[in-house]
PDB file of C-alpha atoms and ligand atoms in Angstrom:
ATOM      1  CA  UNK V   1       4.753 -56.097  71.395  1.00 87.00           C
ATOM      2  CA  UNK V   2       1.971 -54.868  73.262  1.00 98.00           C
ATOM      3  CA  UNK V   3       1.430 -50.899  73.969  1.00 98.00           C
ATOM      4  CA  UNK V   4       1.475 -50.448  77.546  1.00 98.00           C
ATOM      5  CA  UNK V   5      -2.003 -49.364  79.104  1.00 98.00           C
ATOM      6  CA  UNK V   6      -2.150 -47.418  82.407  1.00 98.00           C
ATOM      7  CA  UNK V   7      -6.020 -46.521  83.266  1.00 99.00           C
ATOM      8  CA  UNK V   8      -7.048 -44.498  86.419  1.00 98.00           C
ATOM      9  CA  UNK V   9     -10.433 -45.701  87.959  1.00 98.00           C
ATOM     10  CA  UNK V  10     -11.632 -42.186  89.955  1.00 98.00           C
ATOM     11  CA  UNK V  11     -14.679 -44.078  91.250  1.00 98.00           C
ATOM     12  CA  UNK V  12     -16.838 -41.469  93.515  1.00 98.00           C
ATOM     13  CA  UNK V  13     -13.872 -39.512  94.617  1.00 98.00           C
ATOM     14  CA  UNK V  14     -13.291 -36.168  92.049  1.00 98.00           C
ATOM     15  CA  UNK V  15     -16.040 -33.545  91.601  1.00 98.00           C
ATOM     16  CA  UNK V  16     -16.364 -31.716  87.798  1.00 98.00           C
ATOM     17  CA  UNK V  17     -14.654 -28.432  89.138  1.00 98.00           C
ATOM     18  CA  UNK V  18     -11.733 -30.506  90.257  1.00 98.00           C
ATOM     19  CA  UNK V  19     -11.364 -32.661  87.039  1.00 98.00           C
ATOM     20  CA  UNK V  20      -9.750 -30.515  85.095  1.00 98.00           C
ATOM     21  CA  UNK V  21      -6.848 -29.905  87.313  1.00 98.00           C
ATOM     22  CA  UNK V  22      -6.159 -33.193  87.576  1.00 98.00           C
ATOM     23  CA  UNK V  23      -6.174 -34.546  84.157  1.00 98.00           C
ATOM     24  CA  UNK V  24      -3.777 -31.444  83.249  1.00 98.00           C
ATOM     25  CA  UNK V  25      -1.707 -32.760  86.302  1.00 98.00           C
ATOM     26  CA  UNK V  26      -1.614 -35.905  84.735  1.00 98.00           C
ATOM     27  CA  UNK V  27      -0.968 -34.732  81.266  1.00 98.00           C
ATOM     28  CA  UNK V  28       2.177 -32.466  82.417  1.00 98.00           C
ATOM     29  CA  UNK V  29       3.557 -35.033  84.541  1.00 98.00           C
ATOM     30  CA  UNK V  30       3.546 -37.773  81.651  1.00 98.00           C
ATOM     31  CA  UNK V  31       4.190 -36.200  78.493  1.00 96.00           C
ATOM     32  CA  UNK V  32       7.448 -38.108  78.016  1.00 97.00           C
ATOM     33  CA  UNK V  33       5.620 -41.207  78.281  1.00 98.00           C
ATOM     34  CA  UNK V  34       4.854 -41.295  74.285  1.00 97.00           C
ATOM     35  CA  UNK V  35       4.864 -45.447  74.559  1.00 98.00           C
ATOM     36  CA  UNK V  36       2.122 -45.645  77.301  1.00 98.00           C
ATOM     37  CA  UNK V  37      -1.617 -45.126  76.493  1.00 98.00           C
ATOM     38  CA  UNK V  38      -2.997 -43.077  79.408  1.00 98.00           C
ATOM     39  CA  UNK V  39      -6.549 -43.124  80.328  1.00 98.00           C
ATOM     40  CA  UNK V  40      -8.924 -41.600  83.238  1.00 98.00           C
ATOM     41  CA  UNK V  41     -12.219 -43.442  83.541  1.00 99.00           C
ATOM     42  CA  UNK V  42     -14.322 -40.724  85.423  1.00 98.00           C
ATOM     43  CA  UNK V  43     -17.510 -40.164  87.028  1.00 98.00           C
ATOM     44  CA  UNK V  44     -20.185 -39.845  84.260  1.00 98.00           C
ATOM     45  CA  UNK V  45     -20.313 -36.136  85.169  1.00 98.00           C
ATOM     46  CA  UNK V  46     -16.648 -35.766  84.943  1.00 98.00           C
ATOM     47  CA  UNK V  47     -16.205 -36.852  81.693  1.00 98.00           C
ATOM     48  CA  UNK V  48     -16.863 -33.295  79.764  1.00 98.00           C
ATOM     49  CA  UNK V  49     -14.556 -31.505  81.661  1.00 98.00           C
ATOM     50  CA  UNK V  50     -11.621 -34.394  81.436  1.00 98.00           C
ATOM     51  CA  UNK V  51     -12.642 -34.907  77.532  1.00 98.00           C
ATOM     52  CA  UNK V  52     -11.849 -31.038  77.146  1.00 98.00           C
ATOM     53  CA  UNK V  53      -8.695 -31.045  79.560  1.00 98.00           C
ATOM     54  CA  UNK V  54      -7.212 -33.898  77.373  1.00 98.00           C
ATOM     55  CA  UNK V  55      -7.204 -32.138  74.411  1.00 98.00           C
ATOM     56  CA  UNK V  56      -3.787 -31.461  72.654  1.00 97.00           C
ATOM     57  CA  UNK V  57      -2.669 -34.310  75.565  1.00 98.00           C
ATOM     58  CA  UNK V  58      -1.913 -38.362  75.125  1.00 98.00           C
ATOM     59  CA  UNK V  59      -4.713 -38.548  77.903  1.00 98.00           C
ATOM     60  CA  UNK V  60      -8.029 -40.291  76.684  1.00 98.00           C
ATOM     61  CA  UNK V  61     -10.891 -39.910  78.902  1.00 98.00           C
ATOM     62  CA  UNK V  62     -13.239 -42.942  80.305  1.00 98.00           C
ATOM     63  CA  UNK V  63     -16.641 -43.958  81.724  1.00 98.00           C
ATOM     64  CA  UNK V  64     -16.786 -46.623  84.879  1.00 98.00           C
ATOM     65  CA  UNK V  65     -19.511 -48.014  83.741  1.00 98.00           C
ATOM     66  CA  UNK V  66     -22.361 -47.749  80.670  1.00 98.00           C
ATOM     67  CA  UNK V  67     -25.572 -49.250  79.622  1.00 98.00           C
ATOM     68  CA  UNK V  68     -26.309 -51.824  77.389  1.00 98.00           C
ATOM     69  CA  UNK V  69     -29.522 -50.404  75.380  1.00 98.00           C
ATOM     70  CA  UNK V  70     -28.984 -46.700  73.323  1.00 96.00           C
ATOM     71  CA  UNK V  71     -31.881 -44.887  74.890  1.00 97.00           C
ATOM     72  CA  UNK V  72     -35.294 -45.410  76.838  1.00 98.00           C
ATOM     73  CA  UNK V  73     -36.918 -45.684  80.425  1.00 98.00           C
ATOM     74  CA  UNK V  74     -33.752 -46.594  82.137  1.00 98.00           C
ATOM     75  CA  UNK V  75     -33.756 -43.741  84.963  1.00 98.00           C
ATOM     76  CA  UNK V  76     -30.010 -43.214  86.002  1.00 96.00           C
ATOM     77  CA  UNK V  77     -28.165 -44.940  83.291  1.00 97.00           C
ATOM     78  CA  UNK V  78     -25.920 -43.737  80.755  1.00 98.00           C
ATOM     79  CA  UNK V  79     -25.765 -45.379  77.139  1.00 98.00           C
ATOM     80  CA  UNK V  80     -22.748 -45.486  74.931  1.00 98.00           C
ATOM     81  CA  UNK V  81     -24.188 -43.117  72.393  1.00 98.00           C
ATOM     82  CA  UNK V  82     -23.871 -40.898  75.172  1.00 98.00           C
ATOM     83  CA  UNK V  83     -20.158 -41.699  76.267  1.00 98.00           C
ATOM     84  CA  UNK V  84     -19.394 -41.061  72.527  1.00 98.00           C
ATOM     85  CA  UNK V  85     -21.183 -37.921  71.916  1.00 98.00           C
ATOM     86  CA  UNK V  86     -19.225 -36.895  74.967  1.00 98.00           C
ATOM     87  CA  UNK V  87     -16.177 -37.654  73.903  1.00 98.00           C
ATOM     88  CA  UNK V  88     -14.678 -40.727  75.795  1.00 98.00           C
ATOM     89  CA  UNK V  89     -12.866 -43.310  74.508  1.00 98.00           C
ATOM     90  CA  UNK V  90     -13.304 -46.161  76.967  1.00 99.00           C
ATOM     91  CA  UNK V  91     -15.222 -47.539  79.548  1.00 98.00           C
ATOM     92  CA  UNK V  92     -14.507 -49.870  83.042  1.00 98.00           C
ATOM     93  CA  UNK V  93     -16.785 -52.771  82.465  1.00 98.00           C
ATOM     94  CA  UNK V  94     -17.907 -55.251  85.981  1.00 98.00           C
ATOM     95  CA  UNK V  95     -15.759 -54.073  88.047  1.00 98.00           C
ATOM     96  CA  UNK V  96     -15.483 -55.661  91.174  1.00 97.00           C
ATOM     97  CA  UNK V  97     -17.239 -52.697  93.240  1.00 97.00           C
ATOM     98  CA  UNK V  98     -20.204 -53.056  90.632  1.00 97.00           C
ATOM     99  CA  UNK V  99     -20.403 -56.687  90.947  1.00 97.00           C
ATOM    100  CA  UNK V 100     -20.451 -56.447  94.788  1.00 96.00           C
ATOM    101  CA  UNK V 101     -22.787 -53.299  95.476  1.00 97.00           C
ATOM    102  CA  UNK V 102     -25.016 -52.480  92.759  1.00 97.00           C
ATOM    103  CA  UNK V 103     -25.718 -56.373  90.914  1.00 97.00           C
ATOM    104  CA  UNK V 104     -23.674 -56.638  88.243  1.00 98.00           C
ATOM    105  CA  UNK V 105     -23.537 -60.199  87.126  1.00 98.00           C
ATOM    106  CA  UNK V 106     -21.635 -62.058  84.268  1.00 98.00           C
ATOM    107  CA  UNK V 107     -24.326 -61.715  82.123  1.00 98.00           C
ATOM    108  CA  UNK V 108     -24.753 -57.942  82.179  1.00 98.00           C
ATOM    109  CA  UNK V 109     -21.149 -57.719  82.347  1.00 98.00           C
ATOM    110  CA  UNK V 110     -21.283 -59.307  78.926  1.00 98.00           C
ATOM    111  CA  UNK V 111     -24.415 -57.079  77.260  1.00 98.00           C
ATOM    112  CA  UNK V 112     -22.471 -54.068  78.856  1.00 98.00           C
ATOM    113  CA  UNK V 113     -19.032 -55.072  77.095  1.00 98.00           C
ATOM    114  CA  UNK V 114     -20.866 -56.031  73.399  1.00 98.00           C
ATOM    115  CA  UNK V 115     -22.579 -52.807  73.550  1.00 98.00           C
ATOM    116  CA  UNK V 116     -19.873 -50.716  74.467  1.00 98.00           C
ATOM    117  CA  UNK V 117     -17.198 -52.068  71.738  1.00 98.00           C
ATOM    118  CA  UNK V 118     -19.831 -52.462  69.320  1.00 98.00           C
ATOM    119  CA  UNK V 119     -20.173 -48.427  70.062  1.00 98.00           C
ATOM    120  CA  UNK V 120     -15.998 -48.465  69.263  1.00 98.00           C
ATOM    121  CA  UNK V 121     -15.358 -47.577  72.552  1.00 98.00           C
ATOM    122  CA  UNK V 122     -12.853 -49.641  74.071  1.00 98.00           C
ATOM    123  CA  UNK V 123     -14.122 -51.802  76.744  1.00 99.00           C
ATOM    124  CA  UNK V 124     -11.751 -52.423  80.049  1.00 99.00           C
ATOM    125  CA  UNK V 125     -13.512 -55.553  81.572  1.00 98.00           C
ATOM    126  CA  UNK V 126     -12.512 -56.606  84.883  1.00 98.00           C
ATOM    127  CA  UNK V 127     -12.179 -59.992  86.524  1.00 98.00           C
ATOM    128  CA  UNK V 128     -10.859 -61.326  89.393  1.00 98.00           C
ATOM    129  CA  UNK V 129     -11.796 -63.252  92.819  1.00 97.00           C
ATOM    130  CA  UNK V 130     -12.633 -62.682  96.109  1.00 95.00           C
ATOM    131  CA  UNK V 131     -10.721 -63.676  98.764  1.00 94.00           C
ATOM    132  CA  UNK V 132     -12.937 -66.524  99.628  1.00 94.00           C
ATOM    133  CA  UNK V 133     -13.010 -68.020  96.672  1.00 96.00           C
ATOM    134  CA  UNK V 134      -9.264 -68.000  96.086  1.00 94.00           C
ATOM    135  CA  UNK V 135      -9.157 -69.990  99.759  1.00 92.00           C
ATOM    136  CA  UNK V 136     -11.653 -72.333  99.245  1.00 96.00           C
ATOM    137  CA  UNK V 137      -9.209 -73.380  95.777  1.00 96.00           C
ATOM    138  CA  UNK V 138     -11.477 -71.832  93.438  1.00 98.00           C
ATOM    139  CA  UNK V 139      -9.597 -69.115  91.350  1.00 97.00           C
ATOM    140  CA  UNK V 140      -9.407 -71.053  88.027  1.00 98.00           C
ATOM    141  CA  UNK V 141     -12.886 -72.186  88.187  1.00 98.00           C
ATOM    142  CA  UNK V 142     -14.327 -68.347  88.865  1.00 98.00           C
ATOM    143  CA  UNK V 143     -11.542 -66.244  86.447  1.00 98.00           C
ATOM    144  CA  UNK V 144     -13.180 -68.739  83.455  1.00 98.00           C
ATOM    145  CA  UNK V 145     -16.723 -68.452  84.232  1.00 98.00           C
ATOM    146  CA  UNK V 146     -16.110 -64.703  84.043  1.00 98.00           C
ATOM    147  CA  UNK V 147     -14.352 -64.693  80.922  1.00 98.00           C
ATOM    148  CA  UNK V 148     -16.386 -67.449  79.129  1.00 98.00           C
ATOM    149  CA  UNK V 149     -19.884 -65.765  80.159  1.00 98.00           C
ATOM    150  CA  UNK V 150     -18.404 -61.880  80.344  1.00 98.00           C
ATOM    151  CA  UNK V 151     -17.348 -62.423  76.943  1.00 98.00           C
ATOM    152  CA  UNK V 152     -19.337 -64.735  74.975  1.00 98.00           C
ATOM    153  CA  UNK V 153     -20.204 -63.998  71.666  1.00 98.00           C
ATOM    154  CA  UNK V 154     -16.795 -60.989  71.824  1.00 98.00           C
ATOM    155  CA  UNK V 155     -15.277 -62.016  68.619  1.00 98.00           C
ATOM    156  CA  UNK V 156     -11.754 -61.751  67.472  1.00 98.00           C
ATOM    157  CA  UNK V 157     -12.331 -58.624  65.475  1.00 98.00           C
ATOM    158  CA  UNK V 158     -13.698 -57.306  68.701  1.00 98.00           C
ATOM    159  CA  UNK V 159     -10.830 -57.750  70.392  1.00 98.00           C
ATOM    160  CA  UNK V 160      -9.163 -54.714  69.130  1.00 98.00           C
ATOM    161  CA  UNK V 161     -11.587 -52.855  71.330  1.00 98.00           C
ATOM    162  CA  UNK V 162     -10.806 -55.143  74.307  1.00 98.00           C
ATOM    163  CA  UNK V 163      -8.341 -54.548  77.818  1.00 98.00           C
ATOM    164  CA  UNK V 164      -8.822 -56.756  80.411  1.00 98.00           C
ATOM    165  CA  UNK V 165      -8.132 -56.418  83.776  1.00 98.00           C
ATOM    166  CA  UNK V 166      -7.538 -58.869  86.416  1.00 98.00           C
ATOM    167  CA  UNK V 167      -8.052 -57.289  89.566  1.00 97.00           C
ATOM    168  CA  UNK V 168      -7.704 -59.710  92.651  1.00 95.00           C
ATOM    169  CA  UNK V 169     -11.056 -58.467  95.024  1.00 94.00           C
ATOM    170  CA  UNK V 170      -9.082 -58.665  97.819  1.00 93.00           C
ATOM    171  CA  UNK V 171      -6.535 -56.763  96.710  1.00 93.00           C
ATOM    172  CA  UNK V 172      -8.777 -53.638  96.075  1.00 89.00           C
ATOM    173  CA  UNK V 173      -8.012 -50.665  98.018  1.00 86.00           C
ATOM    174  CA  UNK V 174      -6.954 -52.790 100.733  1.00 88.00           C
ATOM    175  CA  UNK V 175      -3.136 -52.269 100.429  1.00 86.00           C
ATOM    176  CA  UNK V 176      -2.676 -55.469  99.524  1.00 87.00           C
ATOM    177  CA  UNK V 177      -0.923 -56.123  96.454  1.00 88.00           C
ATOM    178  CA  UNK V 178      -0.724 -59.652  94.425  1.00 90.00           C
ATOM    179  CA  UNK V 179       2.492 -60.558  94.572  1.00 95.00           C
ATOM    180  CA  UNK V 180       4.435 -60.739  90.605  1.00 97.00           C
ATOM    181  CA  UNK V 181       4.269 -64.229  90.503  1.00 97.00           C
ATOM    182  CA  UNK V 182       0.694 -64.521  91.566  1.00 96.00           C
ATOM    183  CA  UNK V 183      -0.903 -61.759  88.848  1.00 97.00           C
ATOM    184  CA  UNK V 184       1.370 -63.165  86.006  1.00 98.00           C
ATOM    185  CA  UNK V 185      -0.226 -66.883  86.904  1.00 98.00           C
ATOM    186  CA  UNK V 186      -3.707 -65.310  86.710  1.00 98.00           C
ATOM    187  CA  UNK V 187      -2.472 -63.575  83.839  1.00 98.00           C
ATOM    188  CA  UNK V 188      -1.516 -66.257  81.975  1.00 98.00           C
ATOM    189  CA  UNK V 189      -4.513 -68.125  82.161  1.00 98.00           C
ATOM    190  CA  UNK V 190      -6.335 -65.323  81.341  1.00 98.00           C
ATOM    191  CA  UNK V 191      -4.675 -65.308  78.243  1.00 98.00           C
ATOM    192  CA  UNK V 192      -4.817 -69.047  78.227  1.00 98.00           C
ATOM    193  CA  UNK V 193      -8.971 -68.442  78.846  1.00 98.00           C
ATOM    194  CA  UNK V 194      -9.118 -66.061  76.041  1.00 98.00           C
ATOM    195  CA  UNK V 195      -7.300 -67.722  73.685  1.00 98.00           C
ATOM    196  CA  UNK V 196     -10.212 -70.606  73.261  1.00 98.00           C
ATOM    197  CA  UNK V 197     -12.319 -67.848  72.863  1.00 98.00           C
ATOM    198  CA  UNK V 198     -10.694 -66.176  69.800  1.00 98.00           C
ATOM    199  CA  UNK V 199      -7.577 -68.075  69.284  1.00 98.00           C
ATOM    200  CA  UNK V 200      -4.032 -67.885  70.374  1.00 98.00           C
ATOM    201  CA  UNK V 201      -2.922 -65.015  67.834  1.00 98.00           C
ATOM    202  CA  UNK V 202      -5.236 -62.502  68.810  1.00 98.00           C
ATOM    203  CA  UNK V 203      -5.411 -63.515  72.314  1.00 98.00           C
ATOM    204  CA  UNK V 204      -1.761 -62.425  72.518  1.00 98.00           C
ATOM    205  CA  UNK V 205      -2.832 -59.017  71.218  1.00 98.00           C
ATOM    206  CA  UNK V 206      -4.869 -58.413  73.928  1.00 98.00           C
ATOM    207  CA  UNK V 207      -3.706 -56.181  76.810  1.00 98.00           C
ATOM    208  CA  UNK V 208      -4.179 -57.629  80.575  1.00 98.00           C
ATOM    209  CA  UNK V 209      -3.814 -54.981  83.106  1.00 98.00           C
ATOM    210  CA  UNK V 210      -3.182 -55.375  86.528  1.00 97.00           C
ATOM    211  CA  UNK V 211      -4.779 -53.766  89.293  1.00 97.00           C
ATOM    212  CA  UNK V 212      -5.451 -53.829  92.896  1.00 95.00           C
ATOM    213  CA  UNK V 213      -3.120 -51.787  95.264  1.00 94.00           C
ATOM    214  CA  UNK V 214      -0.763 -50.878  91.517  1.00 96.00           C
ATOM    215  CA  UNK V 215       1.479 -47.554  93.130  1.00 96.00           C
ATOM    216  CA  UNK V 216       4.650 -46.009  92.281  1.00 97.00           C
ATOM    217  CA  UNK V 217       6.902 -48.838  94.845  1.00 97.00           C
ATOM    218  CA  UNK V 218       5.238 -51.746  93.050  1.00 96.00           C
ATOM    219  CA  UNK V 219       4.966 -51.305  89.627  1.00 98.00           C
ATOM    220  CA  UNK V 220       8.150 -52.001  87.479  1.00 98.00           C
ATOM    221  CA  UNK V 221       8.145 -55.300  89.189  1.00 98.00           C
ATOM    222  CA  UNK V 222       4.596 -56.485  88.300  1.00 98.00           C
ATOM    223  CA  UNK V 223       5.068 -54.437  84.743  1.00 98.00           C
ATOM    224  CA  UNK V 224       8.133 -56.620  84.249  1.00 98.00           C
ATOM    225  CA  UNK V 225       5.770 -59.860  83.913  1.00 98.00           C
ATOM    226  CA  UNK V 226       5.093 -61.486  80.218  1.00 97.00           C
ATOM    227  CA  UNK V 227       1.489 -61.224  80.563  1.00 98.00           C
ATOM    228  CA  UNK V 228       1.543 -58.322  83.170  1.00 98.00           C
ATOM    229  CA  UNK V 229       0.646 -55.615  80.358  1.00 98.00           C
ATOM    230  CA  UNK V 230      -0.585 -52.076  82.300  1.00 98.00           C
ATOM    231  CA  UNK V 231      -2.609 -51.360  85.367  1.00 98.00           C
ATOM    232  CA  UNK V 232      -5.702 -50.648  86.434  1.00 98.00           C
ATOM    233  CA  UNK V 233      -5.226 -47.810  89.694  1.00 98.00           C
ATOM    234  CA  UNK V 234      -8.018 -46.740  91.906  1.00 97.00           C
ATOM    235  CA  UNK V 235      -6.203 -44.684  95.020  1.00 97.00           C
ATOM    236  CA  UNK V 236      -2.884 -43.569  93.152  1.00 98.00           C
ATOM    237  CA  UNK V 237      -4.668 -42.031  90.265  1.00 98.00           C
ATOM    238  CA  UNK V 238      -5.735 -39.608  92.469  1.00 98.00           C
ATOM    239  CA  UNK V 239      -3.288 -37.654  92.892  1.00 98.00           C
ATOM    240  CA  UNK V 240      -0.693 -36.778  89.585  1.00 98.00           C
ATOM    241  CA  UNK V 241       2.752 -37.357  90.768  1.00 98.00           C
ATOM    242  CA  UNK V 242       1.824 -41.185  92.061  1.00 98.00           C
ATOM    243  CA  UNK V 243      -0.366 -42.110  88.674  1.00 98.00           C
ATOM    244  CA  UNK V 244       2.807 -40.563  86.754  1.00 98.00           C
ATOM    245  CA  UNK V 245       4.948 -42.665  88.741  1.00 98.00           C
ATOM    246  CA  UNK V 246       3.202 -46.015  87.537  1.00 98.00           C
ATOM    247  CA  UNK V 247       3.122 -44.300  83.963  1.00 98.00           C
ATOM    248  CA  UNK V 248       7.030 -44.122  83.981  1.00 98.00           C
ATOM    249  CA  UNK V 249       7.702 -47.721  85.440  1.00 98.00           C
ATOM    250  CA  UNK V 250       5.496 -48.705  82.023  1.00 98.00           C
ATOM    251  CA  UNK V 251       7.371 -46.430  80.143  1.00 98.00           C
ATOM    252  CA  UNK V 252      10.178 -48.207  81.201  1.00 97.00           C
ATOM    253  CA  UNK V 253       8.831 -51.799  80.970  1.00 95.00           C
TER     254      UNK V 253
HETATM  255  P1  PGA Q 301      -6.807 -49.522  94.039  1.00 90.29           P
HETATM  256  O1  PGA Q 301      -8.091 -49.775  93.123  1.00 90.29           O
HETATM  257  O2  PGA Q 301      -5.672 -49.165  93.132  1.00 90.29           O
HETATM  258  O3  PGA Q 301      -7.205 -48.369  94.945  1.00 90.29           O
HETATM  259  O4  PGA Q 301      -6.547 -50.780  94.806  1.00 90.29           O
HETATM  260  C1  PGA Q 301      -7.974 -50.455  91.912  1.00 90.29           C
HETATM  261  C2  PGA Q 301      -9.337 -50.564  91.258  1.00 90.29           C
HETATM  262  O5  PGA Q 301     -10.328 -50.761  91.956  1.00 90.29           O
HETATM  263  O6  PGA Q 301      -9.447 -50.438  90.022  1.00 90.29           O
END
């Protein structure tokens, strides 16, 4: 059986006086939740204020993104030394929004993801298409090459430092959710992807979230897939009452 895994993704939205609040929010709301892990990937800045408001909690606190080297001339980066000393215990690898805006390719997804698990932080790396490319009959082809490049050279001891999430680009934000049936099918050949990788048996230790549009209405039904195994929520992990929501549909899973 694989542990549940519900992950909020703040992206650019919650400012360091406001974290706090939040994550205690989150904590109170959830508390009953003792089979869920319950993480909130922050804004770098974020991250000392939610590391210290998850204390005495079951919330872990996350990055959105970190470098691949530990130190040096990189103006504007942040290393995984860094996350550590801080405190967090995971970090959003390629997500879409990185991919699309600021260059992220396969191949730093991949330096980004070594780095960070080789740091023991946990590494949450995210695939999924675009719209376009799931029209023009290309969603098998572009899931693989983003698992076979994003984690080449991950091994299966890795792995135990590994969540991946599919999250369907044009699902993002937009309302929009993938229907149950479509995410498990992704799912599953995620699974199927990462199981040449590192072999079947570990591959089915590996947790797959879901995210893209994930709320309180729409959760127990996509949690109740096989391969369906958390959720990765931008806009409901905003506010408390809506993350907890998804937190007790996992509970519940
Ligand atoms: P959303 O974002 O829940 O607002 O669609 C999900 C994500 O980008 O991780």
């Amino acid at each position: 059986m694989r542990k549940k895994i519900i992950a909020g993704n703040w992206k650019m939205n919650i400012k360091p006086s406001e974290t706090a609040a939040l994550v205690k929010d989150i904590a109170e709301a959830t508390k009953a939740y003792t089979n869920v892990d319950i993480v909130c990937c922050t804004p770098a800045i974020d991250i000392p204020a939610a590391v210290e408001a998850c204390k005495g909690t079951q919330v872990e606190a996350g990055a959105e993104n970190a470098h691949w080297e530990e130190k040096g001339a990189y103006t504007g980066e942040i290393s995984t030394g860094m996350l550590v000393d801080a405190g967090a215990k995971y970090v959003i690898i390629g997500h879409s929004e990185r991919r699309q805006y600021f260059g992220e390719t396969d191949e730093t997804v991949n330096k980004r993801a070594r780095a960070v698990i080789a740091a023991g932080l946990t590494a949450i790396v995210c695939v999924g298409e675009t719209l376009e490319e799931r029209e023009a009959g290309k969603l098998n082809e572009v899931i693989e090459r983003q698992m076979n490049v994003g984690l080449k050279d991950v091994t299966a001891a890795d792995c135990a430092k590994l969540v991946i999430a599919y999250e369907p680009v044009w699902a993002i934000g937009t309302g929009k959710t993938a229907t149950p049936d479509q995410a498990q099918e992704v799912h599953a050949l995620i699974r199927a992807t990462l199981a040449k990788l590192v072999g079947a048996d570990t591959a089915e230790t590996v947790r797959i979230q879901y995210g893209g549009s994930m709320k309180p209405g729409n959760a127990a039904e996509l949690l109740a897939k096989k391969d369906i195994d958390g959720g990765l929520i931008g806009g409901a992990a905003l506010k408390a009452a809506d993350f907890a929501g998804i937190i007790a549909a996992a509970a519940n899973a």
